[in-house]
Amino acid sequence: MGVTTGGSILVVAGTHGNERNAAWLLEQWQGDAATLNTQGLPLVFERGNPAALQACRRYIDRDLNRSFAPELLSDPAQQDLEVCRARELLARHGPQGAVPAQVVFDLHSTTAAMGNSLVVYGRRAADLALAAGMQQRLGLPIYLHEADGAQTGFLVERWPCGLVVEVGPVPQGVIQATICRQTQLALEAGLEVLAQARAGALTLPRQLAVHRHLGSVDLPRSQGGSPAALLHPALQGADWRPLGLHDAVMLKASGGPICLGEVLPPALAGQARYWPVFVNEAAYDEKGIAFALTRREEWSVHHGWCEALQVQAQGL
Amino acid sequence: MGVTTGGSILVVAGTHGNERNAAWLLEQWQGDAATLNTQGLPLVFERGNPAALQACRRYIDRDLNRSFAPELLSDPAQQDLEVCRARELLARHGPQGAVPAQVVFDLHSTTAAMGNSLVVYGRRAADLALAAGMQQRLGLPIYLHEADGAQTGFLVERWPCGLVVEVGPVPQGVIQATICRQTQLALEAGLEVLAQARAGALTLPRQLAVHRHLGSVDLPRSQGGSPAALLHPALQGADWRPLGLHDAVMLKASGGPICLGEVLPPALAGQARYWPVFVNEAAYDEKGIAFALTRREEWSVHHGWCEALQVQAQGL
């Protein structure tokens, strides 16, 4: 029924080794197929970073979810554990791999209060269709990550279609039943969209709400690199809630507030409101990100998106 | 004015390298003495595990807060980083150290919803007096840890008086302003108690509420060690709230609840109610602890406790 056949859907958990909720779920799904509603679709499961999972650390040598940049993958001198693992995953399940996958779901968790949410990288039509269908079913907010030269090499970008499911807040290293439940609901919604697309029966909503990445804000730092201010308590847990320039976003060590306008990078100026995401994510401290700022937009769903996803899904 | 003179109060932060809130506070206090109300008491500050703080990991070789057992400290063959660091802290600030401390506050955080709380090890009179005074000021719940052969070698046990301040929930690796604020309030309440004790003017309440450690409960495990059930959502975040034998504490992978009575270790039987603490603490997974169970008791404050603390405080 499709353009290509024999393809599958790749489900990755534990791309970061201290994000254990999806990794735990994956073990259940592999142990008992009845625990996941697959809609009859062909799935393959992979633990993203088994060595990091074993160590309960985000990564061993480098962040696996920044290791899929073509220039890293093609550099024979680059032998970091995670780059080697990226090559291995592509050799197995990449579009030209041994058991090729058309679509990938990369299941993450975060210490930020993101709720149950999606991250889409760039504006590929099939990704937007998949995200729109999932948003229609569960109301999940979508973080559209694009045009950030400091953050590249994401896993899902190496497959024709794919997105990240991001659920929080949950501490690193902790499994919580509600986080697992949300993760599974998101994946099952995605599989339902793909099943409809494979059947040529997918209908999408007319509108899609996205939160488009504008840039990131870090805390001020002392010379030694330590934070010279803290995230403001009013912003802690307030992911997706709009901020104005006069809203407090940090707290000085001396106790006074710092407003968004005081720390907004000039390149991000010009918006009336900003929607923060990944607020105080533990792993982003080393990346110099206290929170990211987005702009909320309502997009019309293009007819071509649905077709693009159906092309991928018909290969399943 | 005291039995011994020239002693000080040791304040330790970052005993676990991924508990960053107190470590951040300590940097502020060292940078600007006005940021902490010391009551004029002589304080010395130490980062417990600088190498682990640098790596943002709980420990490098072994848990520093289980490395103060006399048999470890005295074994010349034992050269783990944390045992060496324990010897170093004792050589500097132990009771017979270069700059001896009479009292130690060890400042921790946890992924469990412990709120602002105290942990006391055993029933030393001076510790109980200090804890009673802090509970009187801030209402902090007290976890009395004793008689658990599987958990020994705690830092504060090597000083004549000392306790742990434990604040949560906060993810590992994350600094939150409210967690810092609670930590500082607890320390300042402790210093106020010690200042009164030094002045011979300490009065204690008549009653002390303690939660006495009974034992720990782990999740059922698969042969590979992975959890075969999850903590029940009703217990997540419910530290200090009493449980009966028919209360759900876990959730099977298949979805059904597991009640406390089904998983209670036989040695812990016989209580009408149990007060859980350290529920789903990230670092206790490797110790096989899903939560600890305590028994809440109201104790009469003995007159001798106050005297015992004043003896220590008069050495300050």
XYZ file of C-alpha atoms in Angstrom:
632
model
C 0.000 0.000 0.000
C 2.945 2.357 0.270
C 5.886 3.930 -1.441
C 8.366 1.824 0.498
C 7.463 -1.163 2.639
C 8.883 -3.001 5.586
C 9.682 0.104 7.553
C 8.960 0.490 11.218
C 8.531 2.966 14.019
C 11.495 3.412 16.312
C 10.764 4.124 19.981
C 13.800 5.306 21.924
C 13.926 5.667 25.714
C 16.866 6.517 27.911
C 18.615 8.733 25.395
C 19.671 10.441 28.626
C 20.671 7.852 31.191
C 19.198 9.604 34.228
C 15.758 9.935 32.599
C 14.469 6.609 33.789
C 10.692 6.780 33.350
C 10.499 5.937 29.668
C 13.326 3.422 30.050
C 11.263 1.625 32.681
C 8.194 1.683 30.421
C 10.175 0.312 27.512
C 11.180 -2.677 29.632
C 7.497 -3.345 30.371
C 6.507 -3.030 26.703
C 9.257 -5.414 25.647
C 8.336 -7.871 28.392
C 4.613 -7.878 27.664
C 3.384 -6.580 24.305
C -0.129 -6.220 25.715
C 0.970 -3.308 27.905
C 1.143 -0.913 24.933
C -1.575 -0.220 22.382
C 0.498 -0.362 19.206
C -2.474 -0.068 16.827
C -0.928 -3.036 15.028
C 1.989 -0.928 13.851
C 5.497 -2.437 13.565
C 7.558 -1.025 16.425
C 11.204 -1.445 17.318
C 12.491 -0.405 20.732
C 15.924 0.875 21.661
C 17.435 2.061 24.909
C 19.200 5.169 23.702
C 22.248 5.177 25.922
C 22.583 1.867 27.800
C 25.949 2.783 29.338
C 24.579 6.045 30.729
C 21.438 4.273 31.977
C 23.644 1.814 33.816
C 25.531 4.708 35.424
C 22.302 6.724 35.938
C 24.019 9.719 34.343
C 22.824 11.907 31.491
C 25.769 10.775 29.380
C 29.233 9.303 29.591
C 31.339 11.382 27.167
C 28.858 13.813 25.641
C 25.124 14.421 25.318
C 23.769 11.722 22.957
C 20.951 14.049 21.922
C 23.511 16.536 20.585
C 25.602 13.845 18.897
C 23.639 13.327 15.680
C 25.163 16.249 13.782
C 26.371 15.021 10.358
C 29.824 16.560 10.863
C 30.302 14.563 14.075
C 28.950 11.328 12.634
C 31.217 11.521 9.606
C 34.394 12.444 11.475
C 36.453 9.239 11.902
C 38.540 10.898 14.636
C 35.399 11.354 16.740
C 35.154 8.285 18.973
C 33.172 9.546 21.983
C 30.905 6.832 23.342
C 27.769 8.730 22.375
C 28.887 9.468 18.808
C 29.653 5.771 18.358
C 26.238 4.946 19.779
C 24.582 7.417 17.397
C 26.288 5.698 14.466
C 25.140 2.325 15.793
C 21.517 3.436 16.116
C 21.591 4.785 12.569
C 23.216 1.620 11.225
C 20.453 -0.439 12.815
C 17.389 1.708 12.368
C 18.318 4.717 10.283
C 16.499 5.250 6.975
C 19.192 3.142 5.299
C 19.746 0.853 8.266
C 19.413 -2.888 8.686
C 15.874 -2.589 10.081
C 14.958 0.841 8.761
C 12.517 3.077 10.610
C 10.437 5.786 8.981
C 9.394 7.489 12.177
C 11.035 7.912 15.581
C 9.640 8.809 19.003
C 12.351 9.861 21.451
C 10.957 9.729 24.997
C 12.419 12.140 27.537
C 11.702 13.563 30.976
C 12.734 16.846 32.556
C 13.049 18.480 35.962
C 11.120 21.438 34.515
C 7.327 21.618 34.877
C 6.732 21.004 31.172
C 3.781 18.723 31.814
C 3.198 16.315 28.946
C 4.640 18.061 25.900
C 6.208 17.678 22.488
C 9.424 19.036 21.034
C 9.613 19.394 17.263
C 12.845 20.289 15.493
C 12.421 22.591 12.563
C 9.411 22.660 10.253
C 9.293 19.344 8.436
C 5.781 18.766 7.173
C 5.473 15.177 8.449
C 6.626 16.200 11.948
C 4.119 19.020 12.076
C 1.319 16.685 10.990
C 2.240 14.159 13.669
C 2.439 16.881 16.321
C -0.863 18.420 15.201
C -2.587 15.058 15.445
C -1.182 14.452 18.934
C -2.121 17.952 20.048
C -5.637 17.372 18.758
C -5.961 14.204 20.828
C -4.320 15.251 24.109
C -3.887 19.025 23.956
C -0.128 18.702 24.323
C 1.806 21.960 24.014
C 4.473 21.984 21.313
C 7.926 23.510 21.644
C 9.248 24.213 18.155
C 13.024 24.209 18.355
C 14.773 25.831 15.417
C 17.549 28.170 14.404
C 19.692 27.799 17.514
C 23.296 27.298 16.452
C 24.318 26.490 20.035
C 22.029 23.444 20.201
C 22.277 21.024 17.291
C 22.661 17.328 16.552
C 19.300 16.063 17.846
C 18.448 12.400 17.354
C 15.089 12.774 15.626
C 16.563 14.962 12.888
C 18.278 11.944 11.327
C 14.974 10.210 10.584
C 12.427 11.314 7.961
C 9.882 11.999 10.694
C 10.090 12.140 14.451
C 9.626 14.124 17.599
C 10.489 14.203 21.266
C 7.978 13.526 24.029
C 9.068 15.560 27.053
C 7.381 15.017 30.420
C 8.009 16.719 33.734
C 8.647 17.737 36.397
C 10.452 14.703 37.709
C 13.876 14.578 39.337
C 16.688 12.864 37.495
C 16.995 9.246 38.564
C 13.413 9.015 39.844
C 10.574 6.959 38.382
C 7.089 8.316 39.064
C 3.903 6.532 38.055
C 2.211 9.719 36.800
C 5.190 10.585 34.597
C 5.121 7.066 33.144
C 1.395 7.334 32.534
C 1.731 10.649 30.695
C 4.588 9.314 28.585
C 2.589 6.280 27.557
C -0.495 8.376 26.735
C 1.581 10.607 24.458
C 3.166 7.666 22.645
C -0.177 5.920 22.187
C -1.687 9.116 20.789
C 1.196 9.325 18.336
C 0.672 5.718 17.276
C -3.023 6.381 16.765
C -2.176 9.290 14.441
C 0.259 7.101 12.503
C -2.250 4.256 12.204
C -4.770 6.662 10.700
C -2.102 8.054 8.389
C -1.151 4.548 7.250
C -4.796 3.860 6.502
C -5.001 7.099 4.524
C -7.698 8.231 6.945
C -5.919 10.939 8.894
C -7.776 14.160 9.481
C -6.043 17.041 11.183
C -7.384 20.085 13.009
C -7.365 23.404 11.156
C -5.083 25.074 13.658
C -1.882 24.154 15.431
C -0.518 26.063 18.431
C 3.265 26.125 18.603
C 5.723 27.769 20.955
C 8.538 28.856 18.689
C 12.021 28.958 20.197
C 13.468 32.456 20.361
C 16.540 31.884 22.508
C 17.766 31.131 25.993
C 18.504 33.107 29.127
C 21.148 32.199 31.681
C 21.585 33.329 35.262
C 24.258 35.939 35.870
C 27.435 34.146 36.917
C 30.341 34.898 39.220
C 33.857 34.683 37.818
C 34.056 31.100 39.034
C 30.909 30.220 37.069
C 28.601 29.911 40.059
C 25.143 31.527 39.769
C 25.131 35.083 41.135
C 21.310 34.975 41.280
C 18.638 32.309 41.533
C 15.588 31.604 39.467
C 12.698 33.586 40.944
C 10.205 31.432 42.869
C 7.401 32.915 40.755
C 8.972 31.439 37.617
C 9.775 28.031 39.151
C 7.169 25.596 37.850
C 5.663 28.237 35.560
C 6.661 26.790 32.189
C 4.297 27.796 29.329
C 2.870 30.773 31.303
C 3.453 34.079 29.489
C 5.888 36.644 30.872
C 6.119 40.373 30.296
C 9.281 42.434 30.550
C 8.361 43.597 34.052
C 7.818 40.120 35.469
C 10.367 38.890 38.007
C 12.408 36.009 36.652
C 15.372 35.901 39.035
C 16.198 36.665 42.637
C 19.485 38.364 43.538
C 21.582 36.743 46.249
C 20.807 39.879 48.261
C 17.087 39.164 47.898
C 15.860 41.675 45.302
C 14.037 40.647 42.112
C 15.415 40.834 38.580
C 12.852 41.434 35.839
C 12.837 39.786 32.441
C 13.624 43.087 30.757
C 16.882 43.369 32.680
C 18.269 40.048 31.460
C 16.647 39.654 28.051
C 19.302 39.116 25.368
C 19.055 42.001 22.859
C 18.496 39.550 20.004
C 15.265 38.447 21.667
C 13.790 41.925 22.100
C 10.613 43.074 20.436
C 7.947 40.750 21.793
C 5.106 41.869 24.032
C 5.067 38.525 25.794
C 7.352 35.520 26.109
C 6.452 31.922 26.950
C 9.180 30.255 29.054
C 10.021 26.566 28.720
C 12.582 24.250 30.317
C 12.629 26.415 33.420
C 15.440 25.293 35.739
C 16.108 22.011 33.954
C 18.948 20.346 35.882
C 20.877 19.282 32.804
C 20.865 22.720 31.215
C 22.951 24.366 33.921
C 26.094 23.164 32.169
C 24.696 24.484 28.889
C 24.182 27.944 30.424
C 20.397 27.843 30.129
C 18.211 28.903 33.079
C 15.160 28.913 30.818
C 14.304 29.177 27.130
C 11.896 31.748 25.742
C 9.348 31.106 23.053
C 6.698 32.945 21.144
C 3.269 31.383 20.977
C 1.829 31.212 17.484
C -1.323 29.780 15.965
C -0.583 28.224 12.626
C -2.956 27.059 9.968
C -2.464 23.385 9.264
C -1.394 22.954 5.624
C -2.924 20.241 3.524
C 0.580 19.120 2.494
C 1.478 18.152 6.066
C -1.059 15.379 6.177
C 0.106 14.063 2.831
C 3.738 14.139 3.939
C 2.940 12.056 7.011
C 0.845 9.628 5.000
C 3.787 9.049 2.642
C 5.924 8.030 5.627
C 3.173 6.010 7.270
C 2.372 4.056 4.111
C 5.865 2.648 4.250
C 5.081 1.012 7.589
C 32.785 30.846 80.314
C 32.946 27.206 79.303
C 34.512 23.856 79.916
C 36.643 24.056 76.806
C 37.204 27.206 74.792
C 38.056 28.072 71.232
C 35.683 25.560 69.707
C 33.465 26.370 66.782
C 30.400 25.309 64.844
C 31.055 23.404 61.638
C 28.619 23.979 58.789
C 28.955 21.438 55.994
C 27.233 21.727 52.604
C 27.616 19.542 49.573
C 28.303 16.324 51.468
C 26.520 14.922 48.428
C 27.784 16.607 45.288
C 24.445 16.785 43.468
C 22.711 18.526 46.401
C 23.597 22.010 45.324
C 21.289 24.302 47.295
C 23.249 24.427 50.540
C 26.530 24.497 48.611
C 25.316 27.612 46.812
C 24.271 29.199 50.113
C 27.626 28.436 51.659
C 29.341 30.310 48.859
C 27.155 33.353 49.601
C 27.831 33.167 53.335
C 31.568 32.936 52.742
C 31.467 35.801 50.264
C 29.419 38.133 52.448
C 29.171 37.407 56.188
C 26.145 39.695 56.429
C 24.034 37.203 54.491
C 23.802 34.831 57.493
C 22.680 35.679 61.013
C 25.382 33.887 62.977
C 24.306 35.208 66.403
C 27.963 36.121 66.888
C 28.920 32.442 67.052
C 32.224 31.205 65.606
C 31.434 29.273 62.416
C 33.643 27.337 60.063
C 32.370 26.308 56.648
C 33.304 23.262 54.611
C 32.145 21.934 51.278
C 31.711 18.292 52.161
C 32.713 16.645 48.895
C 34.313 19.181 46.530
C 35.203 16.550 43.926
C 31.620 15.283 43.780
C 30.277 18.859 43.657
C 32.539 19.525 40.695
C 31.161 16.424 38.970
C 27.572 17.143 40.166
C 27.354 13.554 41.374
C 26.349 12.253 44.796
C 29.828 10.788 45.276
C 32.896 9.634 43.416
C 33.871 6.302 45.063
C 31.312 5.887 47.848
C 28.704 7.854 49.791
C 30.599 10.337 52.013
C 27.734 10.304 54.493
C 28.244 6.575 55.038
C 32.034 6.893 55.237
C 32.479 8.019 58.849
C 32.299 4.547 60.407
C 35.287 4.093 62.770
C 36.248 0.796 61.138
C 36.525 2.487 57.732
C 38.398 5.497 59.035
C 40.960 3.372 60.849
C 41.583 0.925 58.000
C 44.807 2.005 56.229
C 43.910 -0.138 53.215
C 40.749 1.925 52.701
C 41.669 4.718 50.284
C 38.354 5.590 48.633
C 38.148 9.313 47.890
C 35.320 9.803 50.383
C 37.015 7.944 53.232
C 40.118 10.082 52.704
C 37.922 13.180 52.695
C 36.234 12.053 55.933
C 39.656 11.704 57.579
C 40.605 15.153 56.291
C 37.445 16.782 57.692
C 38.080 15.141 61.062
C 41.738 16.183 61.068
C 40.684 19.771 60.445
C 37.504 20.131 62.462
C 36.986 16.953 64.450
C 36.858 17.197 68.235
C 40.662 16.703 68.291
C 41.243 18.513 65.017
C 43.337 21.546 64.148
C 40.340 23.889 64.436
C 38.021 21.757 66.547
C 34.269 22.019 66.267
C 31.847 21.115 69.042
C 28.734 21.121 66.895
C 28.098 20.292 63.231
C 25.229 21.111 60.906
C 25.229 18.961 57.778
C 22.977 20.568 55.153
C 21.271 18.251 52.674
C 18.465 18.255 50.138
C 16.294 15.427 48.844
C 14.017 14.582 45.935
C 11.447 13.442 48.535
C 8.799 15.858 49.799
C 10.352 16.073 53.258
C 9.722 19.801 53.525
C 12.134 21.481 55.929
C 13.145 18.748 58.335
C 15.805 17.421 60.683
C 17.531 14.072 60.891
C 18.977 13.044 64.253
C 21.154 9.965 64.643
C 20.605 8.060 67.849
C 19.597 9.604 71.147
C 22.438 11.817 72.270
C 21.130 14.348 74.768
C 22.762 17.394 73.145
C 21.378 16.476 69.704
C 17.883 16.072 71.094
C 18.099 19.436 72.849
C 19.235 21.145 69.652
C 16.484 19.458 67.638
C 13.848 20.304 70.271
C 14.872 23.962 70.191
C 14.718 24.058 66.386
C 11.365 22.280 66.355
C 10.057 24.799 68.878
C 11.064 27.693 66.606
C 10.069 26.384 63.187
C 7.945 23.295 63.794
C 10.369 21.125 61.844
C 9.566 17.406 61.843
C 12.357 15.191 63.166
C 13.394 11.852 61.711
C 15.211 9.889 64.397
C 17.505 7.442 62.662
C 18.766 4.619 64.849
C 19.405 0.923 64.987
C 19.718 0.272 61.263
C 22.740 -1.898 60.644
C 22.452 -1.387 56.883
C 22.933 2.396 57.160
C 25.908 3.528 59.267
C 28.867 5.885 59.143
C 27.040 9.219 59.159
C 29.114 12.400 59.344
C 27.467 14.050 62.339
C 28.080 11.005 64.542
C 31.794 11.822 64.737
C 31.150 15.155 66.482
C 29.883 15.571 70.052
C 26.722 17.223 68.767
C 25.233 17.599 65.352
C 22.309 16.993 63.064
C 21.282 16.965 59.430
C 19.005 19.580 57.898
C 17.102 17.868 55.077
C 14.999 19.935 52.665
C 12.896 18.826 49.710
C 11.521 18.101 47.250
C 14.125 19.359 44.815
C 15.703 17.473 41.927
C 19.358 16.591 42.126
C 21.486 19.216 40.447
C 18.850 21.957 40.733
C 19.017 25.096 42.883
C 15.640 26.497 43.939
C 15.220 29.734 45.857
C 12.584 28.300 48.217
C 14.800 25.327 49.095
C 17.676 27.709 49.837
C 15.413 29.873 51.976
C 14.197 26.905 54.025
C 17.752 25.649 54.517
C 18.906 29.023 55.755
C 15.926 29.369 58.119
C 16.709 25.990 59.668
C 20.385 26.804 60.152
C 19.607 30.210 61.640
C 17.121 28.635 64.058
C 19.832 26.171 65.094
C 22.314 28.979 65.661
C 19.759 30.823 67.759
C 19.338 27.755 69.954
C 23.103 27.436 70.327
C 23.511 31.134 71.174
C 20.971 30.774 73.955
C 22.686 27.611 75.149
C 26.052 29.380 75.195
C 24.515 32.160 77.257
C 23.079 29.577 79.650
C 19.635 30.911 78.780
C 18.173 28.072 76.753
C 14.650 27.025 77.531
C 13.138 24.048 75.760
C 9.544 22.999 75.193
C 8.154 20.222 77.395
C 7.471 17.912 74.476
C 9.349 16.790 71.417
C 7.730 14.990 68.490
C 9.991 12.482 66.792
C 9.496 10.043 63.939
C 11.487 7.047 64.979
C 13.001 4.921 62.220
C 11.538 1.425 62.041
C 12.961 0.171 58.764
C 12.815 0.521 55.004
C 10.687 -0.897 52.229
C 11.887 -1.529 48.703
C 9.952 -2.058 45.499
C 9.652 -5.633 44.272
C 12.401 -6.238 41.721
C 12.786 -8.294 38.586
C 15.722 -10.662 38.348
C 17.705 -7.949 36.607
C 17.123 -5.575 39.513
C 14.624 -3.347 37.730
C 11.493 -2.316 39.688
C 8.597 -4.701 39.058
C 6.198 -2.093 40.509
C 6.145 1.688 40.932
C 5.550 3.848 43.924
C 1.805 4.533 44.133
C 0.856 8.079 43.074
C -1.009 8.474 46.386
C 2.248 8.011 48.301
C 4.346 10.245 46.019
C 4.839 13.536 47.862
C 3.100 12.202 50.975
C 6.088 12.037 53.333
C 5.117 12.372 57.035
C 1.451 11.433 56.354
C 0.396 8.323 58.299
C -0.333 5.079 56.475
C -2.402 2.084 57.506
C -1.864 -1.456 56.321
C -4.648 -1.123 53.760
C -3.303 2.024 52.139
C -1.944 1.674 48.615
C 1.807 2.227 48.488
C 2.765 0.745 45.121
C 1.300 0.238 41.691
C 1.877 -3.002 39.794
C 3.143 -2.768 36.238
C -0.229 -4.219 35.274
C -1.972 -1.325 37.036
C -3.290 -2.779 40.277
C -2.464 -1.360 43.702
C -0.253 -2.976 46.331
C -1.143 -2.182 49.946
C 1.335 -1.529 52.718
C 0.364 -4.745 54.477
C 1.432 -6.775 51.422
C 5.005 -5.455 51.399
C 5.650 -4.671 55.057
C 8.783 -6.484 56.259
C 7.775 -8.843 59.091
C 10.207 -7.151 61.475
C 8.205 -3.937 61.136
C 4.820 -5.456 61.935
C 2.737 -4.514 64.918
C 2.020 -0.804 64.401
C -1.430 0.596 63.778
C 0.008 3.387 61.662
C 3.294 4.145 59.926
C 4.739 7.525 58.952
C 6.692 7.309 55.669
C 9.791 9.414 55.004
C 12.260 9.713 52.133
C 9.586 8.599 49.708
C 11.140 7.966 46.268
C 14.467 9.655 47.058
C 16.549 9.325 43.892
C 19.734 8.325 45.679
C 18.128 5.541 47.675
C 17.246 3.417 44.670
C 20.737 1.943 44.725
C 20.344 1.355 48.469
C 17.116 -0.599 47.864
C 14.913 1.902 49.679
C 11.627 3.046 48.116
C 10.627 4.672 51.410
C 11.434 4.421 55.098
C 8.793 3.866 57.760
C 8.712 5.567 61.118
C 6.614 5.625 64.221
C 5.569 9.019 65.521
C 6.210 9.498 69.223
C 5.802 12.366 71.639
C 8.664 12.482 74.072
C 9.019 14.451 77.254
C 12.051 16.708 77.058
C 14.514 15.701 79.786
C 16.178 18.358 81.857
C 19.541 16.717 81.170
C 19.278 17.421 77.431
C 19.452 21.162 77.900
C 22.445 20.806 80.195
C 24.228 18.557 77.728
C 23.816 21.113 74.958
C 24.932 23.946 77.211
C 28.129 22.045 78.008
C 28.897 21.892 74.275
C 27.822 25.456 73.620
C 29.893 26.880 76.437
C 32.966 25.618 74.635
C 32.165 27.912 71.723
